[in-house]
Each structure stands twice: as C-alpha cells, then as structure tokens.
Coordinates of C-alpha atoms and ligand atoms in Angstrom, one line a residue:
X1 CA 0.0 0.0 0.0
X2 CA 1.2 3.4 -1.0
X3 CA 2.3 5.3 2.2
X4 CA 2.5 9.1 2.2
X5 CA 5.8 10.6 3.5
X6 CA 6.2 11.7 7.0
X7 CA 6.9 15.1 6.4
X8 CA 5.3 18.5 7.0
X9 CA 5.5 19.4 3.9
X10 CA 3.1 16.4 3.0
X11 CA 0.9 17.6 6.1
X12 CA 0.5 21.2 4.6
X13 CA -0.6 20.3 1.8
X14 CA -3.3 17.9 3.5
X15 CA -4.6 21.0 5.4
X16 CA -4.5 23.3 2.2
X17 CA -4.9 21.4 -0.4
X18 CA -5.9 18.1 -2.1
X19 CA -2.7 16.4 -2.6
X20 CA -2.4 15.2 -6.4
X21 CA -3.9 11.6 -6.1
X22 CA -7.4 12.6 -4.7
X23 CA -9.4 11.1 -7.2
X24 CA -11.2 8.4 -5.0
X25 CA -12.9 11.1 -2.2
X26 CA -13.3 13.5 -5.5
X27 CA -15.3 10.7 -7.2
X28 CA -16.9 10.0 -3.6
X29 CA -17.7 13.8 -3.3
X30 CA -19.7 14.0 -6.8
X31 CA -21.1 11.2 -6.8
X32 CA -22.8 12.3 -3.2
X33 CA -23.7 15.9 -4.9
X34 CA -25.0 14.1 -7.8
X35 CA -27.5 11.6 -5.7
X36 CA -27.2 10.2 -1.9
X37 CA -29.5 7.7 -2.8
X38 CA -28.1 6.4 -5.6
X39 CA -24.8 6.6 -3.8
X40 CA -25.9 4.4 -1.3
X41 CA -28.0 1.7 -2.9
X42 CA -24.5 1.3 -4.9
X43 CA -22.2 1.1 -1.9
X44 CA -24.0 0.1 0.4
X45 CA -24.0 -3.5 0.1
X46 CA -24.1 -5.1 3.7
X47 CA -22.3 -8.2 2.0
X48 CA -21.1 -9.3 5.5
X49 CA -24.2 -9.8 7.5
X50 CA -22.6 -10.7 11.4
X51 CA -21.5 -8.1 13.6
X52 CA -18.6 -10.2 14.3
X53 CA -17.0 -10.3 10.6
X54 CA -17.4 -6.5 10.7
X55 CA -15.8 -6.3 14.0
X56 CA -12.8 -7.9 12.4
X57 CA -12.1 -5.1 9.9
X58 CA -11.9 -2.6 12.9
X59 CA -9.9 -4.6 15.0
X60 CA -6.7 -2.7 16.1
X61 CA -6.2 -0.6 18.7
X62 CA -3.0 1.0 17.7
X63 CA -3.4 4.6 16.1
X64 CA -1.8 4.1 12.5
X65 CA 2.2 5.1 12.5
X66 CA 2.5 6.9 9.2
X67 CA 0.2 8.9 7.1
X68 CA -1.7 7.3 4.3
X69 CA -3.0 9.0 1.3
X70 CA -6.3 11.0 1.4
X71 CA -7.5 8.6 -1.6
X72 CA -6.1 5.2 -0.6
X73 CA -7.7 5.9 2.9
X74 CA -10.9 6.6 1.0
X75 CA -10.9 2.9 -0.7
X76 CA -10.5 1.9 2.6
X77 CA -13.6 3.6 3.9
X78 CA -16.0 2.1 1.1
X79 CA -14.7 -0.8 1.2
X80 CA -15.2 -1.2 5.5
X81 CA -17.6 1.9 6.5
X82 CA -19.8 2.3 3.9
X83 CA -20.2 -1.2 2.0
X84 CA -21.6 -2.1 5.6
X85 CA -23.8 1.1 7.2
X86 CA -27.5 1.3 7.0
X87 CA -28.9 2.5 4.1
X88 CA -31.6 4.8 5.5
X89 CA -31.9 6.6 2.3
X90 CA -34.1 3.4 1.2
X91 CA -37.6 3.8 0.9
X92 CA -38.8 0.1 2.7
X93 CA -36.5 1.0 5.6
X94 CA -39.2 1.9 7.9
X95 CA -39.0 0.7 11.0
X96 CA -36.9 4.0 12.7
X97 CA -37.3 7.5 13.0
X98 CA -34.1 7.8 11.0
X99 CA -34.6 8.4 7.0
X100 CA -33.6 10.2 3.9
X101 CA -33.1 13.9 4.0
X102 CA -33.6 16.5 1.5
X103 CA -30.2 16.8 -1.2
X104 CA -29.2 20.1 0.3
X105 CA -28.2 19.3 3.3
X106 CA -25.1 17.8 1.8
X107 CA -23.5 21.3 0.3
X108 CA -24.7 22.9 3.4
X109 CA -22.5 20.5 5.8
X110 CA -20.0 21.6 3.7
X111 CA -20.3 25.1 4.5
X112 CA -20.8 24.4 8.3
X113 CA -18.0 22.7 8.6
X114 CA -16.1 24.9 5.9
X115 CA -16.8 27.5 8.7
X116 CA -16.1 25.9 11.4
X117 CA -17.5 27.7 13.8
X118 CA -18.0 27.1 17.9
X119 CA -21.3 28.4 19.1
X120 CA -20.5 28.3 22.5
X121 CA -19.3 31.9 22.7
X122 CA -20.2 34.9 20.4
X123 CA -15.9 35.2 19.4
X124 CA -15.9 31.9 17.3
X125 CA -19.3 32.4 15.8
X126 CA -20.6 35.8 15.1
X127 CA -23.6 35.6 12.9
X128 CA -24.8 32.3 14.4
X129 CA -25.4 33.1 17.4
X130 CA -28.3 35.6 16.2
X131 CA -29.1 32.7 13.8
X132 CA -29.3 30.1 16.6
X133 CA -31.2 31.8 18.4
X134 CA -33.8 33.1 15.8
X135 CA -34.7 29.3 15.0
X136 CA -35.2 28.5 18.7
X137 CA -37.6 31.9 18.8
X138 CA -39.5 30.7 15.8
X139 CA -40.0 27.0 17.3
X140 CA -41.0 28.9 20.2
X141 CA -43.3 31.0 18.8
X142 CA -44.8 27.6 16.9
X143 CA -45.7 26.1 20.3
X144 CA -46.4 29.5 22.3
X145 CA -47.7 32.2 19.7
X146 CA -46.9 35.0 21.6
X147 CA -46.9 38.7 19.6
X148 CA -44.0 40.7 17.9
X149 CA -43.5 42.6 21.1
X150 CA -42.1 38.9 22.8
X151 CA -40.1 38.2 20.5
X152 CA -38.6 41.9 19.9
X153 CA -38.1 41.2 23.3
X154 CA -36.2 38.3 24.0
X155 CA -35.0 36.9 20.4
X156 CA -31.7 38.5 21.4
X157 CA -31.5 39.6 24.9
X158 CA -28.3 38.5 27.0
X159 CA -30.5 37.9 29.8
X160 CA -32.7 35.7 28.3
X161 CA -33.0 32.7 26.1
X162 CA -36.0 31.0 24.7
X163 CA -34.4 27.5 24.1
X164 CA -31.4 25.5 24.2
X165 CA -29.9 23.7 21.0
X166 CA -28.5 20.6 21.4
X167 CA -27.2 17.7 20.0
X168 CA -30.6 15.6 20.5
X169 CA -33.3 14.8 22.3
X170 CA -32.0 13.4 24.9
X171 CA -30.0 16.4 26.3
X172 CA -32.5 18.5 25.2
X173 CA -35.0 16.5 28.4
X174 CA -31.5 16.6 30.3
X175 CA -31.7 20.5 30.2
X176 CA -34.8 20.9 30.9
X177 CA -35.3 18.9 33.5
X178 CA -32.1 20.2 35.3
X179 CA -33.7 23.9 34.3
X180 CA -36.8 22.5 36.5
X181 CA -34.8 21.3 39.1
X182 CA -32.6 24.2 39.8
X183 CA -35.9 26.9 39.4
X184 CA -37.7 24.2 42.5
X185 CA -34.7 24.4 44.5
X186 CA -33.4 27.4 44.3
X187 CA -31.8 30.2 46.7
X188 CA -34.2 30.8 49.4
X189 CA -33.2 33.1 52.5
X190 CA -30.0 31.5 53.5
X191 CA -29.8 28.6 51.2
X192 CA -28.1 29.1 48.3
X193 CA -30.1 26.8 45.7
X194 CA -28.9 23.0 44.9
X195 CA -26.7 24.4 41.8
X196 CA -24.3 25.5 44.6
X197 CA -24.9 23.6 48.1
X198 CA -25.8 20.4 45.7
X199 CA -29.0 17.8 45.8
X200 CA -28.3 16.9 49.7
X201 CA -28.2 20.5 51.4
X202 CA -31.6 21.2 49.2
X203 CA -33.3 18.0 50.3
X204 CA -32.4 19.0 53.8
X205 CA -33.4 22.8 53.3
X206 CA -36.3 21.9 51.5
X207 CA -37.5 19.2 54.1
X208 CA -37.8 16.9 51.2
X209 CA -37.1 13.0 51.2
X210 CA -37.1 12.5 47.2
X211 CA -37.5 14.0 44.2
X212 CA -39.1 12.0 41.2
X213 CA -40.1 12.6 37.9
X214 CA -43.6 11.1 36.7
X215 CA -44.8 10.1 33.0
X216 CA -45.8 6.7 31.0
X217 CA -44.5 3.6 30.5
X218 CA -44.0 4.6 27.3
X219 CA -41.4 7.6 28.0
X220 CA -38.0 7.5 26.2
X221 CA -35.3 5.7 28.2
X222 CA -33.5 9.0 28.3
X223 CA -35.5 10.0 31.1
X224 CA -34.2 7.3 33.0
X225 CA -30.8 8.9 32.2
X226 CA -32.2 12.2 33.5
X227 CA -32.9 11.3 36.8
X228 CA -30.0 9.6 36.8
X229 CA -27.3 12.6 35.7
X230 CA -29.6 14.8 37.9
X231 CA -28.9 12.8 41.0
X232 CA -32.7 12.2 41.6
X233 CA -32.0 8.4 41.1
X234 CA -33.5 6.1 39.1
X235 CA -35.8 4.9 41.7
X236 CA -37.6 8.0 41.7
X237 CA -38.8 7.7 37.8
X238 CA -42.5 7.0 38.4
X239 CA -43.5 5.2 34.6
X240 CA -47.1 4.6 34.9
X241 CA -48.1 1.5 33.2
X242 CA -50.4 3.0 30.4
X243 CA -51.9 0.2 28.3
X244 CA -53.5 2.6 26.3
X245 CA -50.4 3.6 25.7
X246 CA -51.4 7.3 27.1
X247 CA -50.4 8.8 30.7
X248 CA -53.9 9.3 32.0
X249 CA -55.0 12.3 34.1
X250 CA -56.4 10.6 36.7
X251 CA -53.6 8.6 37.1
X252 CA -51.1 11.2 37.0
X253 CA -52.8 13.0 40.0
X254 CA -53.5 10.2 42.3
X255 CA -49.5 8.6 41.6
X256 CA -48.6 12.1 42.1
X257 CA -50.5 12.7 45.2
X258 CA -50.1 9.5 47.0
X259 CA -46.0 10.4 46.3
X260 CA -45.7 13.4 47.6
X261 CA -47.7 12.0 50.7
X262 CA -44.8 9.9 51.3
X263 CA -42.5 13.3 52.1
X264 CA -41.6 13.4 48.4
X265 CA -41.9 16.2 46.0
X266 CA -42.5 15.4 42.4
X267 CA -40.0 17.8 40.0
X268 CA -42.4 16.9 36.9
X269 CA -44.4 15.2 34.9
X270 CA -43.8 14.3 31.3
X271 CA -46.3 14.5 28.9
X272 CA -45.5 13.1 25.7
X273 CA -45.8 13.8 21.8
X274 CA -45.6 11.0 19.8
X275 CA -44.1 7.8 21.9
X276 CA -40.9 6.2 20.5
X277 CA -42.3 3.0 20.3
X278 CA -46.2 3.7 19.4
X279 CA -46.2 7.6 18.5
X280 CA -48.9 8.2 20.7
X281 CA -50.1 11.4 22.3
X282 CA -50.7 12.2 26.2
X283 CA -53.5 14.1 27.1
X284 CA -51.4 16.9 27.2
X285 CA -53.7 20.0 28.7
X286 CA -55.4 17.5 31.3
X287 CA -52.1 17.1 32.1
X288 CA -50.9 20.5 32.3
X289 CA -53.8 21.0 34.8
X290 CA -52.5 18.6 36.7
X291 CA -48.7 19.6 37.0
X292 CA -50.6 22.8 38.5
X293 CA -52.3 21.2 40.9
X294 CA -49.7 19.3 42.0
X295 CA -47.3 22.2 41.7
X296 CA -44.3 20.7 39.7
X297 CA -43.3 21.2 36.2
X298 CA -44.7 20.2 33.1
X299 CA -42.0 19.2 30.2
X300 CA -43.7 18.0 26.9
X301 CA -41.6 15.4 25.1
X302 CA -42.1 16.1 21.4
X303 CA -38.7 14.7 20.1
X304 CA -40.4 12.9 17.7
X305 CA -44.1 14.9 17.1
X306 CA -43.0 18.4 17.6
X307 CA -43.2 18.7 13.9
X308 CA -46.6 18.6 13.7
X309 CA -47.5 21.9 14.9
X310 CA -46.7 22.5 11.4
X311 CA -50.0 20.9 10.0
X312 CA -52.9 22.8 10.7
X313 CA -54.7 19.5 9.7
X314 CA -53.2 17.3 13.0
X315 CA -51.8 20.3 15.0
X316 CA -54.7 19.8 17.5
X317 CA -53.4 16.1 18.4
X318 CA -50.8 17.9 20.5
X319 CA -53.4 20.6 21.8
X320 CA -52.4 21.6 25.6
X321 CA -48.7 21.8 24.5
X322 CA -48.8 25.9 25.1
X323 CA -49.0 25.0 28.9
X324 CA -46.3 23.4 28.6
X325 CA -43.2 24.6 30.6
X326 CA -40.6 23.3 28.4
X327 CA -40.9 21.1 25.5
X328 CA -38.6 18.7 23.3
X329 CA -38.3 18.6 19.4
X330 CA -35.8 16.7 17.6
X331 CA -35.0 18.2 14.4
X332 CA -33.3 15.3 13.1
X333 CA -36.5 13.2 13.3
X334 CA -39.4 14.8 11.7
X335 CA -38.0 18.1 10.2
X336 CA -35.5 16.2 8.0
X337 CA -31.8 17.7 9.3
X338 CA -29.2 15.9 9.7
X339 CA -28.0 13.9 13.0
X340 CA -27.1 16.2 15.8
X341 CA -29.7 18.5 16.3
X342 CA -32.4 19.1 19.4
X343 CA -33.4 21.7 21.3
X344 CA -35.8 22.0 24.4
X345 CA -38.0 25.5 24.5
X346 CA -38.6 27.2 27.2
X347 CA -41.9 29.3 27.8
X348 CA -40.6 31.9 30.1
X349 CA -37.7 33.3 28.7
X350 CA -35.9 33.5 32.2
X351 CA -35.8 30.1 32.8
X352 CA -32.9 29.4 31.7
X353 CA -31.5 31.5 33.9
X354 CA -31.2 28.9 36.7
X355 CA -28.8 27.1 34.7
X356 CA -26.4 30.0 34.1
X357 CA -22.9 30.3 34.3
X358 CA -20.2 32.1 34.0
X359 CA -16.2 32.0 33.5
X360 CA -13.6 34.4 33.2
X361 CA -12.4 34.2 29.4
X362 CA -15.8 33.4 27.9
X363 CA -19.3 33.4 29.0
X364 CA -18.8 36.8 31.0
X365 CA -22.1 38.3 32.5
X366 CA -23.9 40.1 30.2
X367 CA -22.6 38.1 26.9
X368 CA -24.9 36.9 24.9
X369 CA -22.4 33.7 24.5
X370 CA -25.5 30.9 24.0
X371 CA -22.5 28.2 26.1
X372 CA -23.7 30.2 29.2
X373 CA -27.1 27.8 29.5
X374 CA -26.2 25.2 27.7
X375 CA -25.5 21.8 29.0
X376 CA -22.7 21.0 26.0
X377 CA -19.6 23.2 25.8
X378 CA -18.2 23.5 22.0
X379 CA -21.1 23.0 19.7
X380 CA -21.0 22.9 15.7
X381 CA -23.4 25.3 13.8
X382 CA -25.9 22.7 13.3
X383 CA -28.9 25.4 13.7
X384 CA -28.0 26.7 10.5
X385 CA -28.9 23.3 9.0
X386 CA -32.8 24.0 10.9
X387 CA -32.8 27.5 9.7
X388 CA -32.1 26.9 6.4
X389 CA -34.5 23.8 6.1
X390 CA -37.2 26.4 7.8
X391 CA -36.8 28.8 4.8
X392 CA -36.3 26.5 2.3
X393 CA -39.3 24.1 3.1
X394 CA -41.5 26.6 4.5
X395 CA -44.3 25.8 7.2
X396 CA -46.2 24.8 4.0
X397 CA -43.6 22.4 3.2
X398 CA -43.2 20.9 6.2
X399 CA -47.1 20.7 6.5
X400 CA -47.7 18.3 3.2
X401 CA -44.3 15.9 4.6
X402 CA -46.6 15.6 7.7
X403 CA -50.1 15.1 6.5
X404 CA -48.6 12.8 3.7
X405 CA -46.3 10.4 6.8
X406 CA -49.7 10.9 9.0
X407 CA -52.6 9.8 6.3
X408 CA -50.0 7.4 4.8
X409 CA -49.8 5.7 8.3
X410 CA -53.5 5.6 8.5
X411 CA -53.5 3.9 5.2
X412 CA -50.9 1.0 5.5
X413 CA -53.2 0.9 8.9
X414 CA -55.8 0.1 6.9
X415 CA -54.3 -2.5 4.7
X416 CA -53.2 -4.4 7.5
X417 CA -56.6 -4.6 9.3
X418 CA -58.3 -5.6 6.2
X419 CA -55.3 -8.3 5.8
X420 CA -56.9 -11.8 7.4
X421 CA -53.3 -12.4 8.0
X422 CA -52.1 -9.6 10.3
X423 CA -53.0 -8.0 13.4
X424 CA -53.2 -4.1 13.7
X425 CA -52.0 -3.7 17.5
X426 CA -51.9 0.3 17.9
X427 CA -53.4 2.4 15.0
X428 CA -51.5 5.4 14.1
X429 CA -52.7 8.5 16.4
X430 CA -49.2 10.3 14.4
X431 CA -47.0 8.0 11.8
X432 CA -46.3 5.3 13.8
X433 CA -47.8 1.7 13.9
X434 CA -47.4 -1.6 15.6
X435 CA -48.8 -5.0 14.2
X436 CA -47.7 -8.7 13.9
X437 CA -48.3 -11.6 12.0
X438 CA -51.6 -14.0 13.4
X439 CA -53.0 -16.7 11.3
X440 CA -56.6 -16.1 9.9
X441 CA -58.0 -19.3 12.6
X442 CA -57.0 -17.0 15.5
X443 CA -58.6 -14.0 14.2
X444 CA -60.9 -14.2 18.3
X445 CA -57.6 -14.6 20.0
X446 CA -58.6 -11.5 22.3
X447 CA -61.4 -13.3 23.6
X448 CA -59.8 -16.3 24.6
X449 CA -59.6 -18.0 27.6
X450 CA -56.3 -16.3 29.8
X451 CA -54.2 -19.1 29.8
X452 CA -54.7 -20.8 25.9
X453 CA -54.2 -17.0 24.7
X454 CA -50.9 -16.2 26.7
X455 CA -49.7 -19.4 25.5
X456 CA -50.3 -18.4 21.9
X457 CA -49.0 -15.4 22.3
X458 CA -45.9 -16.6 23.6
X459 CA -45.5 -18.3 20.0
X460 CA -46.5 -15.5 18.2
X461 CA -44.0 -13.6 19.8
X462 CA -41.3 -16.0 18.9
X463 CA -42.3 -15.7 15.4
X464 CA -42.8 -11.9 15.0
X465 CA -39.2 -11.9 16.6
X466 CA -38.0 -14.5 13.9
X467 CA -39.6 -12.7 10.9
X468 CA -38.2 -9.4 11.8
X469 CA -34.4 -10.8 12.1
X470 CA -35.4 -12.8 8.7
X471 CA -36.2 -9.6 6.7
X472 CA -33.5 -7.4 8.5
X473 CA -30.9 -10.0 7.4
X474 CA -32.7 -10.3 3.7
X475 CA -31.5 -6.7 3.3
X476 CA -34.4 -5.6 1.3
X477 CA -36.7 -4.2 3.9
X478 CA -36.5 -3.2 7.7
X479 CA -39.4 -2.8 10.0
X480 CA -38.1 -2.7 13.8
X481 CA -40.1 -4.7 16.4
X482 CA -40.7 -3.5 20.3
X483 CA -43.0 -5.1 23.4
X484 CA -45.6 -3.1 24.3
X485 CA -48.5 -3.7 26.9
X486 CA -51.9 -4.1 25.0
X487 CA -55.2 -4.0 26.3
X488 CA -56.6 -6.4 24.6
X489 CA -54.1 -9.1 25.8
X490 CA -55.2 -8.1 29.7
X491 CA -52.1 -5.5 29.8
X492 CA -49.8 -8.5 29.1
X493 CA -46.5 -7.0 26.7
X494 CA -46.5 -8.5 23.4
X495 CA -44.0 -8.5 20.7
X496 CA -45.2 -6.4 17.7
X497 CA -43.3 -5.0 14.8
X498 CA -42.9 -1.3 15.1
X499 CA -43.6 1.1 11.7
X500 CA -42.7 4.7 11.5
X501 CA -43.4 5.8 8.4
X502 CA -41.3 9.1 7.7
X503 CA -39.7 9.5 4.4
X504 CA -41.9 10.9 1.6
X505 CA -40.4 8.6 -0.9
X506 CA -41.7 5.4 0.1
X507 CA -44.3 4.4 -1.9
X508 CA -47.5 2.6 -1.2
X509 CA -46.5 -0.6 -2.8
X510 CA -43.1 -0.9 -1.0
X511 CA -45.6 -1.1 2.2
X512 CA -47.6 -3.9 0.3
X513 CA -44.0 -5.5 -0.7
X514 CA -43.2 -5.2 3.3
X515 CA -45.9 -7.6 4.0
X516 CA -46.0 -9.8 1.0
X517 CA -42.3 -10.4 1.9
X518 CA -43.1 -10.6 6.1
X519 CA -46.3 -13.0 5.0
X520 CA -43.9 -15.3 2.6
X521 CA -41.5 -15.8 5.3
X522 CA -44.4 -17.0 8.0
X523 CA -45.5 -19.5 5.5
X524 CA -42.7 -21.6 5.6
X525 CA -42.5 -20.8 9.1
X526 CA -43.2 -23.9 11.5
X527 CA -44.7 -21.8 14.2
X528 CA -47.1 -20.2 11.3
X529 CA -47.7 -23.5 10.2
X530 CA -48.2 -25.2 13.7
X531 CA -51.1 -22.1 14.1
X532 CA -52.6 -21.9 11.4
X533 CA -53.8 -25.9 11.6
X534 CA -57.7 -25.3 12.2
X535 CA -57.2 -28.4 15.0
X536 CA -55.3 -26.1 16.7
X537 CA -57.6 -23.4 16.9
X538 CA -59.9 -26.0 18.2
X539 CA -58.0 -27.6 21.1
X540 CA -57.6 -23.8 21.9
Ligands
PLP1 C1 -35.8 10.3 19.9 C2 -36.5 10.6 21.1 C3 -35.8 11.0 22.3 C4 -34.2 11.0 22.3 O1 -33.7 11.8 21.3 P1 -32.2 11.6 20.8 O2 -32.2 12.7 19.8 O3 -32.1 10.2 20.3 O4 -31.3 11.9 22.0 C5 -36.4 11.4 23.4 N1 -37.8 11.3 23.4 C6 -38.5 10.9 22.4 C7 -40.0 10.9 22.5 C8 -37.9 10.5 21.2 O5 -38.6 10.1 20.2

C-alpha cells in the first residue's frame, strides 16, 4: 500500500490542499452531490451480515504510524464503512425515525464545517449566534404564539433565552429537567439553591425526602438517564403503566398525590408527543392541569411529534402543548436535518436562567455567548442546517411531509386490518404503527380463555421476533419490532413490529412489498404453520 511521506511538507498540503492523487474522495464527493440515494443503494451492500465479521475489519487498537494517502484511505472507507452502514436513504426502511433527508443538506454541511465555527461563545461564531437563536424563537413562537412585542423582546436579549440547541433529544429533556430542578430548589433566604450547596443541602433545606419525575411507560429511556445525571436516582422515575399507551390524568394525579404524601416532591411530569415506540399522544392540557395542581413542572416530550405543529390538519393532536413549561423537538427526526440537532424550548424566557454560568475568558455576565445555559460546551453550527430547512421548506412544506407520513400511516393501517393475515396492535394517532403476523384461525384470540391466549401469544411472539431478524438480514426491507402492553391481551407485553413511516419517498406498494415479503417468510414458518392448523384453533 502506498504510504505518504512523513513530512510536514506532505501535512501542509493535507490541510491546504488536495494532494495530487485525490481522485477516489473526488469521485466520492460528486457522486454524493449528484445523488445520496443512488450513492448508497451502490455502496451500500451489507455483504457481510454478522456483527462479528465487521468487527474484524476494525480490530486494532493502535493509532496508525504513518500517514496514508487521502484517496487510498478513501478505498478503505468504502470498502469497510460504507459497504456495511444502513442505508436509510431506502424507501422500505421503515422501522426507525431515522430516514432520507432533503439533497441540500449535503453542500450545506459543507459550508458548516467549511466555517467551522464554535457556538459556544459569540468570538468563534458571530452571525450564528443571532441565527441560533432566531430558530429557537420561531419554534418557540410555533408552540407558544406569543406577539411581535415577545419576540422583539427576548429573540436576542443576554439575559434571556427561549431555548437551548442541542445535540438531540436526549439532552435536550437533560436540560430541561435540570432547568426544572434548579428553578424548584433554588436560593431561598439562607440557602443558596442545589446548583451551589448540591442535591443533599436542598433535600435538607427543603424538608424533602425524594425527588421524582412522573410520565408513562411509554417515556424514552432518556428520562431514565435524566434522573440519573440529575442525581434524583432512578428509583424516583414514576412510569405509569399506560396500556393505552397514554399517561392518563387521573392517574397522573392520584400517583402524584399519594407520592408526595410519602415526604416526596414530584420535580415533573412528562407529557409526551408521539411515543418512541407507538407515537402516541398524552392528554397533554389534562395534564398541564394537573402539573398545577400538583405544583411541579410540566415538560412536553415532542422529540419525535414536535413537527406537527406544522400541519394545521393534525396540530390539535398535540393541543395543551402551550401550557407546557418546556418542551422537546428533535429536528433530526421529523423536520428532516441531519443527525445532531435538538433543542428543548422554554416558555418563560428566564428560565434558563437557573442554569447559568459564568467563567472568566468566555461566557462573561452580560454576553450573549449561548455556552452560558447550555448543557454541551463547543457545539457545531448545526442550527443553520434548521434554519435553512425552515426557509427552504416553509411551514407549507413541512405541513404536506406531515399530513402525507400521517394519512400514509392511516393507510398501511388500513391494509393491515383488512389483511386476514395480520393484526393491527396500535393504530397510528401520528405516523407510527405496531402490528404482527396472526394466522386467519385465530382472528378471536382477544377473547380467549387467559391461559390458551398467553400461550399463543408466547409463539407469536417468537415468530414476529424470527420474521423481523429474517427480513433485516434479507437486506431488502427493515421494520423494527418493540413489546408493548396491550389491552386487549389483559395488559400483558407483546412483541409487535414497530412502523414509522417518515420518508416521503416510500411508496404505497413498497408497504404492500413489506408484507408480501413478512407474509412469505411465515408461510414456511413452522410456528405459522403449527397455528394456522384449524385443530389447533380447536383444542384452543
Ligand atoms: C428520539 C427521542 C428522544 C431522544 O432523542 P435523541 O435525539 O435520540 O437523543 C427522546 N424522546 C422521544 C419521545 C424521542 O422520540
């Protein structure tokens, strides 16, 4: 293999330059401007199907001694990286939240990382600071609608901030959470607030026992990690079981009373937009109401359904998300950006402000340096990649990509309850479904005797499980699978495959492909086949 010389003069020209033999990342590069799809279905090959064999292409754990060429390292990368990554670009990959973007995101990386720039202080960023935080005012003015005045207001004030970006959801429910916990325990007459004395003096001061955090089964693991970084303690996540898949109101007010009987103080409850696993929606103004009554914060998840305050079709599904203390949106899910970019929202533009701090070369008081309340220091200028989306979709845009994933669930919904073959399990409130596979002689399952139908559905889990690895490994379709409680099946968790149908390009006959394929594979399937004998259904 050719080996580039060790010399500076050969590292100049890396960081200037391309050296003269760039023609595999050039190729790479127009080929990628030309068409990411088309790109991918032709590199992306996922010839080596175990985890293990890939493993073997990445196993040293030396750093490389010399310097290799630009292009011969870029052979390298197709031939390890890309000939086995996911191709999420394909329109029958449907069973994440991850999916194709629009082509110009692609230049516009470019140009963010062209420029380089660190948002966490005004001196490496400039312009993108106002720019960052003009996309979090105008997501914040899509939940809150407050007037010009606000937003004249605090778009740009150094005291204030209407949101946090992030790197995802995850930190997005992080900072708000801690923004919530810090605000509840703050300074108070000698006390100087848990930010400073820390979780034990507050507990003390506050003549508190616990702190917990309250919302459905069905909340995102990364609340889990939230009480955990906050020091609340795992123990103290109150998931409700919710078999209809909601956090209801009643529920939420006598867990959160009988808690805080116990000498506990709940920090907040979640309400959330669009589950991961089912997409559905939590009552969310009944809930607001009760956050009030029980005095504690209400933080609406909407990693994955913020986006549909853009349709003034299905905006109302998330109605009672203005009470809403902070919320969650994941632009990299539903507003088609790239990886990398969340941001919670704050409603009262001082919030934030229990999060602040301060050092002596950046982040001075009075700098409107956006790394003073945020959780991540050095941050890339991923915002521009929402902004630009914003202008160059429009809220019209982004209002037919909605309606279209929404009424296209509803839809493939519909085909598979028709099917005598399948079993709808949640129906699609936003773009997200669950089904399975159940033979045609089972079709009363639900009404079942206890015992025969937990015995059945053991099977069926087993094969839903089997069929989903089947097609995965197939390579031409993905649909994920999850357990979920259904109350149909007495609250018992079932295996189901898990939809989320997100990129505008699939097509309705890639979903009838999806279960022509999934249908095939039970046939020869000796569970399918064991189930599907009418004796069976009989001795059942
Ligand atoms: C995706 C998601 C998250 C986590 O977001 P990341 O961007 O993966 O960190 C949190 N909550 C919900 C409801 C989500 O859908």
């Amino acid at each position: 293999m050719a080996k580039a010389d060790v010399s500076l003069a050969h590292l100049f020209r890396v960081f200037t330059k391309p050296e003269h033999d760039d023609s595999t990342l050039a190729k790479i590069e127009r080929h990628l401007s030309d068409n990411v799809s088309d790109f991918l279905s032709q590199h992306v090959v996922t010839k080596k199907t175990s985890l293990e064999d890939i493993e073997q292409d990445f196993s040293s754990a030396s750093v490389p001694d010399s310097p290799e060429f630009v292009s011969t390292h870029a052979e390298d990368l197709l031939d390890k990286l890309v000939a086995h990554s996911v191709n999420t670009y394909s329109p029958t990959f449907i069973g994440h939240m991850t999916s194709a973007l629009p082509y110009f995101h692609l230049p516009l990386s470019k140009l963010m990382v062209g420029l380089n720039q660190n948002l966490v202080k005004i001196e490496t960023s400039k312009a993108f600071t106002p720019l960052e935080r003009q996309t979090l005012g105008m997501l914040h003015n899509l939940i809150y609608e407050q007037d010009d005045e606000f937003y004249e207001r605090y778009l740009h004030s150094a005291s204030h901030a209407l949101g946090a970006f992030c790197s995802g959801g995850t930190i997005a429910n992080i900072t708000a959470l801690w923004v919530a916990r810090n605000l509840l325990l703050g300074a108070d007459g000698e006390f100087s607030g848990v930010s400073k004395a820390g979780l034990v003096a507050a507990y003390r001061h506050y003549n508190i026992d616990n702190l917990g955090i309250m919302s459905s089964r069905r909340g995102h693991y990364s609340l889990g990690k939230t009480v955990d970084v906050l020091g609340i303690g795992r123990d103290n996540m109150l998931s409700i079981d919710s078999p209809k898949q909601v956090l209801t109101p009643e529920q939420a007010l006598a867990k959160g009373k009988e808690y805080q009987a116990q000498g506990n103080k709940l920090l907040a409850i979640i309400g959330i937009a669009g589950t991961t696993e089912t997409g559905h929606v939590d009552p969310l103004s009944e809930l607001a109401d009760v956050a009030k009554e029980l005095g504690c914060w209400f933080h609406v998840d909407a990693a994955w359904g913020g986006a549909t305050l853009f349709s003034s079709t299905y905006r109302h599904k998330l109605a009672g998300i203005e009470k809403a203390d902070s919320v969650t949106i994941d632009a990299h899910k539903q507003m088609y950006v790239p990886m990398g970019a969340g941001m919670t929202i704050f409603k009262d533009p001082t919030a934030s402000s229990a999060v602040r701090h301060h050092a002596q070369y950046i982040l001075r008081e009075g700098s409107k340096d956006l790394g003073a309340t945020t959780l991540e220091g050095s941050r890339n200028g991923m915002a521009m990649m929402v902004y630009s989306s914003f202008h160059i979709l429009g809220r019209r845009g982004y209002e037919l990509l909605i309606d279209r994933s929404i009424e296209q669930a509803q839809s493939f919904a519909a085909m598979i309850d028709e099917h005598d073959s399948f079993e709808l399990m949640t129906s699609p409130m936003l773009s997200l479904l669950t089904y399975r596979l159940r033979p045609k002689v089972l079709q009363d399952l639900a009404s079942l005797d206890s015992r025969v139908q937990h015995a059945i559905n053991q099977q069926l889990d087993e094969l839903t499980v089997s069929i989903q690895k089947q097609q995965r490994e197939a390579g031409k379709s993905f649909v994920s699978r999850t357990r979920i409680e259904i109350e149909q099946y007495k609250n018992k968790p079932v295996t189901v495959f898990r939809v989320v149908l997100a990129n505008p390009l699939t097509s309705e006959d890639d979903l009838k492909a999806i279960l022509k394929e999934q249908l095939e594979l039970a046939t020869s399937h000796d569970i399918w086949q064991r189930l599907s004998s009418d004796s069976y259904a009989k001795t059942a």
